[in-house]
Amino acid sequence: MEEQTSRVDTGNPKKLLDEVANLCGELAQKHSQLLGIGLGFPSIVDPDRGWLHLSTHLGWQDVNLLTPVRQKMGVRCA
């Protein structure tokens, strides 16, 4: 298991998710037997679609969380 903390600008969901996807890609390269990656956000999320409906903490609404990460990954993302 690996953990990393970074300061990020949460004002732009696309930019933040691209950064998360890049970090996940780095993890997948370092750990060839990686089976999956879990993401968590302070919000109401549809777990089947990976869709964030509303996050008052982040100021986000109707954001696709999983597609940017899945595009960079060859493993299951939830």
Short mmCIF file of C-alpha atoms in Angstrom, two decimals:
data_model
loop_
_atom_site.label_atom_id
_atom_site.label_comp_id
_atom_site.label_asym_id
_atom_site.label_seq_id
_atom_site.Cartn_x
_atom_site.Cartn_y
_atom_site.Cartn_z
CA MET A 1 0.00 0.00 0.00
CA GLU A 2 1.19 3.50 -0.74
CA GLU A 3 -0.01 6.91 0.38
CA GLN A 4 0.75 10.37 -0.95
CA THR A 5 -0.41 13.83 0.08
CA SER A 6 -0.41 16.77 -2.32
CA ARG A 7 -1.70 20.32 -2.32
CA VAL A 8 -4.02 20.85 -5.25
CA ASP A 9 -6.36 23.51 -6.58
CA THR A 10 -9.88 22.14 -6.17
CA GLY A 11 -11.49 24.97 -8.14
CA ASN A 12 -11.13 23.12 -11.44
CA PRO A 13 -12.43 19.53 -11.38
CA LYS A 14 -10.90 18.60 -14.74
CA LYS A 15 -7.44 19.77 -13.74
CA LEU A 16 -7.62 18.00 -10.37
CA LEU A 17 -8.88 14.74 -11.91
CA ASP A 18 -6.14 14.85 -14.55
CA GLU A 19 -3.59 15.16 -11.73
CA VAL A 20 -5.22 12.28 -9.82
CA ALA A 21 -5.17 10.18 -13.00
CA ASN A 22 -1.47 10.90 -13.51
CA LEU A 23 -0.69 9.89 -9.92
CA CYS A 24 -2.70 6.69 -10.34
CA GLY A 25 -0.81 5.96 -13.55
CA GLU A 26 2.49 6.34 -11.69
CA LEU A 27 1.26 3.92 -9.02
CA ALA A 28 0.25 1.37 -11.65
CA GLN A 29 3.72 1.57 -13.23
CA LYS A 30 5.47 1.13 -9.87
CA HIS A 31 3.22 -1.73 -8.73
CA SER A 32 2.69 -4.14 -11.62
CA GLN A 33 0.37 -6.41 -9.62
CA LEU A 34 -2.00 -3.57 -8.69
CA LEU A 35 -5.60 -4.79 -8.79
CA GLY A 36 -7.52 -1.56 -8.28
CA ILE A 37 -7.62 1.99 -7.01
CA GLY A 38 -10.24 3.55 -4.73
CA LEU A 39 -11.07 7.25 -4.82
CA GLY A 40 -12.97 9.20 -2.19
CA PHE A 41 -14.54 12.65 -2.38
CA PRO A 42 -16.61 14.62 0.17
CA SER A 43 -19.81 14.46 -1.84
CA ILE A 44 -22.84 12.56 -3.00
CA VAL A 45 -21.51 10.07 -5.56
CA ASP A 46 -23.31 7.51 -7.72
CA PRO A 47 -21.05 4.49 -7.07
CA ASP A 48 -22.20 2.61 -10.18
CA ARG A 49 -21.42 5.43 -12.61
CA GLY A 50 -18.66 7.20 -10.67
CA TRP A 51 -20.57 10.43 -11.00
CA LEU A 52 -20.33 13.17 -8.36
CA HIS A 53 -23.73 14.80 -8.00
CA LEU A 54 -22.94 17.54 -5.52
CA SER A 55 -20.04 18.53 -3.27
CA THR A 56 -20.61 21.69 -1.29
CA HIS A 57 -17.07 21.33 0.15
CA LEU A 58 -15.48 21.45 -3.30
CA GLY A 59 -18.11 23.58 -5.02
CA TRP A 60 -18.57 20.88 -7.68
CA GLN A 61 -21.76 19.63 -9.28
CA ASP A 62 -22.34 16.91 -11.90
CA VAL A 63 -18.72 15.78 -12.36
CA ASN A 64 -17.64 12.49 -13.98
CA LEU A 65 -14.97 11.23 -11.57
CA LEU A 66 -13.99 7.90 -13.10
CA THR A 67 -13.56 8.49 -16.83
CA PRO A 68 -10.35 10.58 -16.56
CA VAL A 69 -8.79 7.98 -14.23
CA ARG A 70 -9.96 4.95 -16.22
CA GLN A 71 -8.47 6.44 -19.39
CA LYS A 72 -5.01 6.41 -17.76
CA MET A 73 -5.35 3.10 -15.96
CA GLY A 74 -5.43 -0.54 -16.88
CA VAL A 75 -6.98 -1.55 -13.54
CA ARG A 76 -10.37 -1.31 -11.89
CA CYS A 77 -11.21 2.07 -10.37
CA ALA A 78 -13.99 2.66 -7.87
#
